[in-house]
PDB file of C-alpha atoms in Angstrom:
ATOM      1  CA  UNK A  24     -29.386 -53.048 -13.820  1.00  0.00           C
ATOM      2  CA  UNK A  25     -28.140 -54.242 -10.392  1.00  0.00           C
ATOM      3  CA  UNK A  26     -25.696 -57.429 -10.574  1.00  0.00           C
ATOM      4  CA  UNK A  27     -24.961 -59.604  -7.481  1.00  0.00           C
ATOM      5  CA  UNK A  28     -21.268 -59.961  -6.566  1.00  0.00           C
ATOM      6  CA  UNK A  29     -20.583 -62.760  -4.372  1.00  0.00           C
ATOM      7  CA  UNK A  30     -18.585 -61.358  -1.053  1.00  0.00           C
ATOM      8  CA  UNK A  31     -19.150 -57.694  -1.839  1.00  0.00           C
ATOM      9  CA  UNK A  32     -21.497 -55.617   0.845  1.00  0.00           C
ATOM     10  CA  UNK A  33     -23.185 -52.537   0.074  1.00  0.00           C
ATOM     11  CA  UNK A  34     -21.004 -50.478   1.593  1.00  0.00           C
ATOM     12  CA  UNK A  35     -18.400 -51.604  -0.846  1.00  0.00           C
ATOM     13  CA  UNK A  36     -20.368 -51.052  -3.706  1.00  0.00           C
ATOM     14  CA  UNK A  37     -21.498 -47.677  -2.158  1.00  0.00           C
ATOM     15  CA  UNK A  38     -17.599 -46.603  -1.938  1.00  0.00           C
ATOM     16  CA  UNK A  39     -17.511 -47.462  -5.904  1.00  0.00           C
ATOM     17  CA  UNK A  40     -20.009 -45.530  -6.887  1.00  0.00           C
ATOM     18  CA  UNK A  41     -18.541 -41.790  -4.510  1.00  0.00           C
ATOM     19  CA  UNK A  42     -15.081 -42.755  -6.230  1.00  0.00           C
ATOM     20  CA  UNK A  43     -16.786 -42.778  -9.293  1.00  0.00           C
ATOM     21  CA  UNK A  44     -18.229 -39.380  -8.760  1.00  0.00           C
ATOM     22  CA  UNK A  45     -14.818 -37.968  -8.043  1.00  0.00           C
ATOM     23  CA  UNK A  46     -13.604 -38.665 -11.540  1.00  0.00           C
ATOM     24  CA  UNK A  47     -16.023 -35.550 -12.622  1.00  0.00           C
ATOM     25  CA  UNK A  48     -14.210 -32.466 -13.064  1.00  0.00           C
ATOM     26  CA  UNK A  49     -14.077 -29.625 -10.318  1.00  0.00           C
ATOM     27  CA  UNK A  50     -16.116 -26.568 -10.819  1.00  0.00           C
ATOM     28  CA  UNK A  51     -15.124 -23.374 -12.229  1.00  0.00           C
ATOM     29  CA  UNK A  52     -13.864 -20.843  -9.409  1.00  0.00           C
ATOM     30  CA  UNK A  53     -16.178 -17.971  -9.071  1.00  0.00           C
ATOM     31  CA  UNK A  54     -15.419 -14.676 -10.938  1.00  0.00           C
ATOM     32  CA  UNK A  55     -13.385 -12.181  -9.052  1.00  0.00           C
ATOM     33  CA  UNK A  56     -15.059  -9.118  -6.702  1.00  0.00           C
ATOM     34  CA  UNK A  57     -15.470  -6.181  -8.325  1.00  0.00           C
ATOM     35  CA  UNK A  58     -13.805  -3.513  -7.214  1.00  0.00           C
ATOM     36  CA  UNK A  59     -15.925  -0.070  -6.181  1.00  0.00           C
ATOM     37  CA  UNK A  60     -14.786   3.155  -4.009  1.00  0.00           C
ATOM     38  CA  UNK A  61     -16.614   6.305  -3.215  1.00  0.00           C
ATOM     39  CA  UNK A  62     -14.783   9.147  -1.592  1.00  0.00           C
ATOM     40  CA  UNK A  63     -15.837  12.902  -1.379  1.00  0.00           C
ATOM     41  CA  UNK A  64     -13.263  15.681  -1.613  1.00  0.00           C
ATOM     42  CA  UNK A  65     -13.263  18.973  -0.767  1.00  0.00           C
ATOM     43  CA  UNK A  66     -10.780  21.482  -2.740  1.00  0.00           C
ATOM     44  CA  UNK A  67     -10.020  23.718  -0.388  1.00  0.00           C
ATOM     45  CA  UNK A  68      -7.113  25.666  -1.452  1.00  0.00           C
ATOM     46  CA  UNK A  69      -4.868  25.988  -5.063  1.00  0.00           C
ATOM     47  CA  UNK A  70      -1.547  27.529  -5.771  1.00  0.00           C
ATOM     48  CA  UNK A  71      -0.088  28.443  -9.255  1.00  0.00           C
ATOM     49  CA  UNK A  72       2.645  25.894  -9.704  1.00  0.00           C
ATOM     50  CA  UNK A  73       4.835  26.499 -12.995  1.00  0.00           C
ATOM     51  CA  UNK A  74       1.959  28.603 -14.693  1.00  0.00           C
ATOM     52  CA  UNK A  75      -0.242  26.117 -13.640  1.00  0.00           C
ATOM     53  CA  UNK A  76      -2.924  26.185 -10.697  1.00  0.00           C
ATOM     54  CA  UNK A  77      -2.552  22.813  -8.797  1.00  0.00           C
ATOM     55  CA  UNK A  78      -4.965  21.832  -6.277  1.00  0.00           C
ATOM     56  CA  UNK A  79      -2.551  21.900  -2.791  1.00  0.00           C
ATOM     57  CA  UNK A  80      -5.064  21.354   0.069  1.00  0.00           C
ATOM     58  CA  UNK A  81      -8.113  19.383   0.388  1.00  0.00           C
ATOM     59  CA  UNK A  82     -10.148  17.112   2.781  1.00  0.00           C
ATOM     60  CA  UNK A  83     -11.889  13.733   1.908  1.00  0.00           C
ATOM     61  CA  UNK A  84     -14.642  12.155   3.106  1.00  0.00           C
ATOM     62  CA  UNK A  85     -14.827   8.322   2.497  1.00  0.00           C
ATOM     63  CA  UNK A  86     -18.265   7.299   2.095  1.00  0.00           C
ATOM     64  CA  UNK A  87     -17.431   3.870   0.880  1.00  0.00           C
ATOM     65  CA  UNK A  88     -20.199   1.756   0.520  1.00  0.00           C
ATOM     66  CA  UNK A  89     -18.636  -2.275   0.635  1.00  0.00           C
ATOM     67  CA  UNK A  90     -20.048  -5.758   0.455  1.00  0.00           C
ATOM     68  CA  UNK A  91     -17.628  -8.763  -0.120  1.00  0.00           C
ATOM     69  CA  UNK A  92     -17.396 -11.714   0.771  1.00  0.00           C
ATOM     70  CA  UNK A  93     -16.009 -12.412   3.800  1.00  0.00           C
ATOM     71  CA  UNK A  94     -15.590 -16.150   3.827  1.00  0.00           C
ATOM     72  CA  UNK A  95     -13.032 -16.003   1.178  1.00  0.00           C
ATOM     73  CA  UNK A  96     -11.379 -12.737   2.873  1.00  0.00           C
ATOM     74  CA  UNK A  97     -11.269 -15.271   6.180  1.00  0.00           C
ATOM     75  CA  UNK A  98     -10.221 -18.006   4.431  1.00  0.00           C
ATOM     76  CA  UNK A  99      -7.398 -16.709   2.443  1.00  0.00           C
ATOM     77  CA  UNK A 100      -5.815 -14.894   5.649  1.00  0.00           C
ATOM     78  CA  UNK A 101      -5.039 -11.779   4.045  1.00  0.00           C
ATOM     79  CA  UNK A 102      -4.345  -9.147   6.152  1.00  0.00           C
ATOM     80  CA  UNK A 103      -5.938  -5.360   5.977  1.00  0.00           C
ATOM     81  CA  UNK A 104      -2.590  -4.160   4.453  1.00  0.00           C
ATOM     82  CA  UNK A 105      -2.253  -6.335   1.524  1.00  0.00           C
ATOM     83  CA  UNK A 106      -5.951  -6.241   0.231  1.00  0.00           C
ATOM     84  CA  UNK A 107      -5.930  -2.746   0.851  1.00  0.00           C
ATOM     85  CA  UNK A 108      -2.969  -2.769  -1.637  1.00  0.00           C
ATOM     86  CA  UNK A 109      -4.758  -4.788  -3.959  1.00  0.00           C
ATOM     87  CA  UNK A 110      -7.226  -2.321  -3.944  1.00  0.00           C
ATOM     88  CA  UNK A 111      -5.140   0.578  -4.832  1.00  0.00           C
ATOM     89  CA  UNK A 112      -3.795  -1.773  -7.721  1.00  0.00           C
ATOM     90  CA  UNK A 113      -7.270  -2.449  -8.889  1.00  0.00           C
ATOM     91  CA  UNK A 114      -8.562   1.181  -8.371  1.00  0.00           C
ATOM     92  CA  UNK A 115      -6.914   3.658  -9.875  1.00  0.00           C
ATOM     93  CA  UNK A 116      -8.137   6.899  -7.907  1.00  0.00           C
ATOM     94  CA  UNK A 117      -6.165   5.455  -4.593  1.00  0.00           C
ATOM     95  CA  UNK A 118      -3.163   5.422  -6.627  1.00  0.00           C
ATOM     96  CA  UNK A 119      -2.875   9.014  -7.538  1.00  0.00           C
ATOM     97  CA  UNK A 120      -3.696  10.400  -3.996  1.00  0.00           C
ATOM     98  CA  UNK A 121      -0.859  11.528  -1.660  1.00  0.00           C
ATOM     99  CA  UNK A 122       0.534   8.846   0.553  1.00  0.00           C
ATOM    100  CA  UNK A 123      -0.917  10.618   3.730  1.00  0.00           C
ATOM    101  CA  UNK A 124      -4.181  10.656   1.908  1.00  0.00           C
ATOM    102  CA  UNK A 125      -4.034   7.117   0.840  1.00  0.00           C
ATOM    103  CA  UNK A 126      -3.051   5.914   5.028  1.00  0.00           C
ATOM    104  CA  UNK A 127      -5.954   7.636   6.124  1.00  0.00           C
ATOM    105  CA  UNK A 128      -8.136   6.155   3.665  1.00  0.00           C
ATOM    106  CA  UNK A 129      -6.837   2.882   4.657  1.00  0.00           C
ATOM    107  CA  UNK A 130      -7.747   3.596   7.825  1.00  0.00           C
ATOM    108  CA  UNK A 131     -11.402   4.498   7.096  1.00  0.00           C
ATOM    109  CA  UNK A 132     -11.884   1.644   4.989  1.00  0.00           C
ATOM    110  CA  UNK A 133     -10.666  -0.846   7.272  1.00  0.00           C
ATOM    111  CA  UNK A 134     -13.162   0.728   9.526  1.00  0.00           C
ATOM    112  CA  UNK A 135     -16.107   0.193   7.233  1.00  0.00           C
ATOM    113  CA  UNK A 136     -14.776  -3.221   6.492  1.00  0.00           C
ATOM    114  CA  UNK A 137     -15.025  -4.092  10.363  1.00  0.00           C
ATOM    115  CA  UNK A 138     -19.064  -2.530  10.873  1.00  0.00           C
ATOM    116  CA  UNK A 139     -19.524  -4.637   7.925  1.00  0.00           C
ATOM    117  CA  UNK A 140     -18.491  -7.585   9.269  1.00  0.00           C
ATOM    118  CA  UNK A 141     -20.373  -6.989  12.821  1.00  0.00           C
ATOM    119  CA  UNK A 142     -23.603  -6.044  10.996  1.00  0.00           C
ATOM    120  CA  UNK A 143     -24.023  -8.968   8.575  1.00  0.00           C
ATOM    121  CA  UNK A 144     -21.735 -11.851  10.407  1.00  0.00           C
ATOM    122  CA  UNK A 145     -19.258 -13.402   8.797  1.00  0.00           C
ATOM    123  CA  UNK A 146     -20.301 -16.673   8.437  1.00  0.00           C
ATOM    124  CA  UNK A 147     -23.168 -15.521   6.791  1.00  0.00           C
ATOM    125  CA  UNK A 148     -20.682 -13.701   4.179  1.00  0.00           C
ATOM    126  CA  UNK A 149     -21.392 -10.788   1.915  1.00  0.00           C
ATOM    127  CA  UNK A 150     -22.087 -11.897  -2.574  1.00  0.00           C
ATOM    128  CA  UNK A 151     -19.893  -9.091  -4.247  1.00  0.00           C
ATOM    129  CA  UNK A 152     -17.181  -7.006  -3.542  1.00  0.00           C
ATOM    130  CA  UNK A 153     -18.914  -3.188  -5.054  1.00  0.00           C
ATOM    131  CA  UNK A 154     -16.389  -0.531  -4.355  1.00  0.00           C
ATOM    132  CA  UNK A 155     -17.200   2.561  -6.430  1.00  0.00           C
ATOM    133  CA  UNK A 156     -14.098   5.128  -7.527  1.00  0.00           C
ATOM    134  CA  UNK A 157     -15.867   7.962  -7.927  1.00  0.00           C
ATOM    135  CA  UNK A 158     -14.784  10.878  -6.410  1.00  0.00           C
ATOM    136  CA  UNK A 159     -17.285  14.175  -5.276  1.00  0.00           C
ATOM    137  CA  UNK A 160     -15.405  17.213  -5.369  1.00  0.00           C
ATOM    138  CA  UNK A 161     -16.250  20.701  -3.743  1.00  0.00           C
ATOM    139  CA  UNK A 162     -14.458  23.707  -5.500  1.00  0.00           C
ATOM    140  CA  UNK A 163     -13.837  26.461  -3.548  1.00  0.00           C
ATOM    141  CA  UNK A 164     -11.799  28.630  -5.727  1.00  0.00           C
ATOM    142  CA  UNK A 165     -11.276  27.474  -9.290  1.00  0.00           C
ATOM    143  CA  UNK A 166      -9.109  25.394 -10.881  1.00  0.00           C
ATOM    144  CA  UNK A 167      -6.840  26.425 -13.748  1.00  0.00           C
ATOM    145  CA  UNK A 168      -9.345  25.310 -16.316  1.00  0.00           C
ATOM    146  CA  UNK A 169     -13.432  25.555 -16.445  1.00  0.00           C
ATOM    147  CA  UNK A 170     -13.532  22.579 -18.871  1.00  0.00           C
ATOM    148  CA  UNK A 171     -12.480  18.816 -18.801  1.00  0.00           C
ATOM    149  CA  UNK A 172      -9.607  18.546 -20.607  1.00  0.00           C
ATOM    150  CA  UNK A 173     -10.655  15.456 -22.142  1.00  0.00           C
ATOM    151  CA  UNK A 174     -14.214  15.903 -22.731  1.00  0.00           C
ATOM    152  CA  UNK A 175     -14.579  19.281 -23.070  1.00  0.00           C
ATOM    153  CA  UNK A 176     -17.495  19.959 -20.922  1.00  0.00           C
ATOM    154  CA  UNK A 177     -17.809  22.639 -18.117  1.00  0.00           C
ATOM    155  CA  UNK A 178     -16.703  21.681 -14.806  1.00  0.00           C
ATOM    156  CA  UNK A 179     -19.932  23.298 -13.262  1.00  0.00           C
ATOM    157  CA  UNK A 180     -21.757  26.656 -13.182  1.00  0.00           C
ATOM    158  CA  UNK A 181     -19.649  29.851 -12.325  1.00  0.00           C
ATOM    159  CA  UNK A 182     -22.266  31.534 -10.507  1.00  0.00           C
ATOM    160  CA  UNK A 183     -22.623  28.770  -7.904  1.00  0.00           C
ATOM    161  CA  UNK A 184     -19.650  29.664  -4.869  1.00  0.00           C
ATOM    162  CA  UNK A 185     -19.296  25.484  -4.288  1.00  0.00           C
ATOM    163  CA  UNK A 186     -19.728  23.096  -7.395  1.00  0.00           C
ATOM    164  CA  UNK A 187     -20.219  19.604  -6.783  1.00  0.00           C
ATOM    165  CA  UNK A 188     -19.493  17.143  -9.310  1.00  0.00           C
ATOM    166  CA  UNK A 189     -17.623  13.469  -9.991  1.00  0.00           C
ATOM    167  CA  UNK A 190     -14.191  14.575 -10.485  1.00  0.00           C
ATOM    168  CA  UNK A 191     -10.679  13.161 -10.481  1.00  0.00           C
ATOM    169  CA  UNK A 192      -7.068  15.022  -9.671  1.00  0.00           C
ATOM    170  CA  UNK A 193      -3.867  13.424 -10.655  1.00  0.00           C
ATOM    171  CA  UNK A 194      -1.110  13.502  -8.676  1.00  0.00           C
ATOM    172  CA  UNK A 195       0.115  16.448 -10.662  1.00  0.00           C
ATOM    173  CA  UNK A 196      -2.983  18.600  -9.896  1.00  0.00           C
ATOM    174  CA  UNK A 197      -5.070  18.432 -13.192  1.00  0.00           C
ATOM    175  CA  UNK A 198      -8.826  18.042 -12.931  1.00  0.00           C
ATOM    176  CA  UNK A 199     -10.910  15.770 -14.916  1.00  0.00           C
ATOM    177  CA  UNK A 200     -14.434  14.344 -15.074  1.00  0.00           C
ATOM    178  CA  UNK A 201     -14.030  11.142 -13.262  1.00  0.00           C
ATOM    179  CA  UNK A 202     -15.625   9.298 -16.095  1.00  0.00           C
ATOM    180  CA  UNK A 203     -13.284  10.838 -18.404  1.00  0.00           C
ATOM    181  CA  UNK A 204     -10.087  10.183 -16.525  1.00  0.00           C
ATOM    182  CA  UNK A 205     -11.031   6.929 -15.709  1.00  0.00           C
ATOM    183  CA  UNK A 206     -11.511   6.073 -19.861  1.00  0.00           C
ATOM    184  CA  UNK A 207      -8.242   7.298 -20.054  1.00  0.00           C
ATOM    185  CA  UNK A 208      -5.711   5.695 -17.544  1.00  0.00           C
ATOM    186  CA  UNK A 209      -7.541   2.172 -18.508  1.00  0.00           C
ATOM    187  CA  UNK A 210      -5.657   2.945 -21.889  1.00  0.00           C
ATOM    188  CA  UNK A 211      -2.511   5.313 -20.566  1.00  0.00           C
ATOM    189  CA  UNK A 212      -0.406   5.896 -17.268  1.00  0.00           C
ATOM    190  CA  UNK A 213       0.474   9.327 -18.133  1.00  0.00           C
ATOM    191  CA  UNK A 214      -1.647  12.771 -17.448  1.00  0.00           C
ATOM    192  CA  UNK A 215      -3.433  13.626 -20.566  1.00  0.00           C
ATOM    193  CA  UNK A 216      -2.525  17.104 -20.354  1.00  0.00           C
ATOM    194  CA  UNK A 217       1.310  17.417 -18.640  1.00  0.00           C
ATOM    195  CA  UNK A 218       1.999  13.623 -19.607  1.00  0.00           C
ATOM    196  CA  UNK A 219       3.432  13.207 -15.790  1.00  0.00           C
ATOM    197  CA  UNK A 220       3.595   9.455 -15.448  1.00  0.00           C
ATOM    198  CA  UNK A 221       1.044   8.099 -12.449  1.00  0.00           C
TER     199      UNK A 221
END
C-alpha cells in the first residue's frame, strides 16, 4: 500500500527502495574450472637403469583441447606463467614430466590458449575450463613390464610393432595405465612400485 509523505519526491523514495535491495546477500561465486590436458607421447628409446628399463627419450605432442573463461582470466591479470603453474598444481601428469618437457608444453599451451582467444573473442568468454590429463603413448621397444603394475592388465598386444594406449610415466620411468596412476597419486605422492617421491 503506497503512503504519501509530505516533502518526499519519487526519486527519494526510489533511492529507498535500491538501498533496500542491497541489504540481500551477494551470490555464491561460481564453482572453479575444471582442469583437463591431453598430450600424446611417443617412447622412443629405453635404457636399463639399476635393473630397471626406464623410458630415456621421447617426443610429445600436445593436442590440448581448452575452453575457459576468459573474462575471469582478463580480469584477474594473471599472467601465462602463473596459471600455467596452477595447472601443473592441479594436474598431476605436468608435474612428473622433465622440466624441458614441461617449458615446451608451456609453450604449446599458451599457444592454444591465444587461437582460442582469437577464434571465440574474449568478450564473448569461453563456460568451462576442460583440460584432459590423459596421456597417448607410442611404444617402440618395450618397457620393463607388459602389465600395469597397479591394475594388472596388459599394456597392449605384443604382436603389434607400435601400441597405443592412455598411459602415464613417472618421473622415475615406471609405466602405468593413466587411469590407474591417476587413482593412485589422488591418494599417494610416491611411485607405487619404487616408492620415489613425485
Amino acid at each position: 500500500m503506497a503512503s504519501y509523505v509530505p516533502g518526499a519526491s519519487p526519486r527519494i523514495s526510489v533511492g529507498w527502495s535500491t538501498h533496500h535491495e542491497l541489504d540481500k546477500p551477494p551470490p555464491p561465486p561460481p564453482p572453479p574450472p575444471v582442469l583437463v590436458f591431453e598430450f600424446q607421447f611417443e617412447v622412443k628409446r629405453t635404457r636399463e637403469i639399476d635393473g630397471v628399463s626406464r623410458v630415456v627419450e621421447w617426443t610429445h605432442y600436445p593436442s590440448a583441447a581448452v575452453s575457459w573463461d576468459f573474462r575471469r582470466f582478463v580480469a584477474e591479470r594473471q599472467s601465462r606463467d602463473q596459471f600455467i603453474r596452477k595447472l601443473e598444481k592441479d594436474a598431476p601428469a605436468l608435474s612428473f614430466l622433465p622440466p624441458r618437457t614441461r617449458e615446451s608444453l608451456r609453450r604449446d599451451f599458451a599457444g592454444q590458449v591465444r587461437k582460442a582467444v582469437s577464434r571465440c573473442g574474449a568478450e564473448r568468454g569461453l563456460k568451462e575450463l576442460r583440460v584432459v590429463a590423459r596421456v597417448t603413448v607410442a611404444i617402440e621397444s618395450g618397457l620393463a613390464a607388459d602389465r600395469c603394475p597397479i591394475c594388472l592388465d596388459e599394456f597392449g598386444e605384443e604382436q603389434h610393432q607400435q601400441v597405443l594406449l592412455n598411459f602415464g610415466i613417472l618421473g622415475c620411468g615406471h609405466g602405468f595405465h593413466y587411469r590407474c596412476i591417476r587413482t593412485w597419486l589422488e591418494l599417494a605422492s610416491t611411485c607405487p612400485v619404487c616408492r620415489h617421491v613425485i
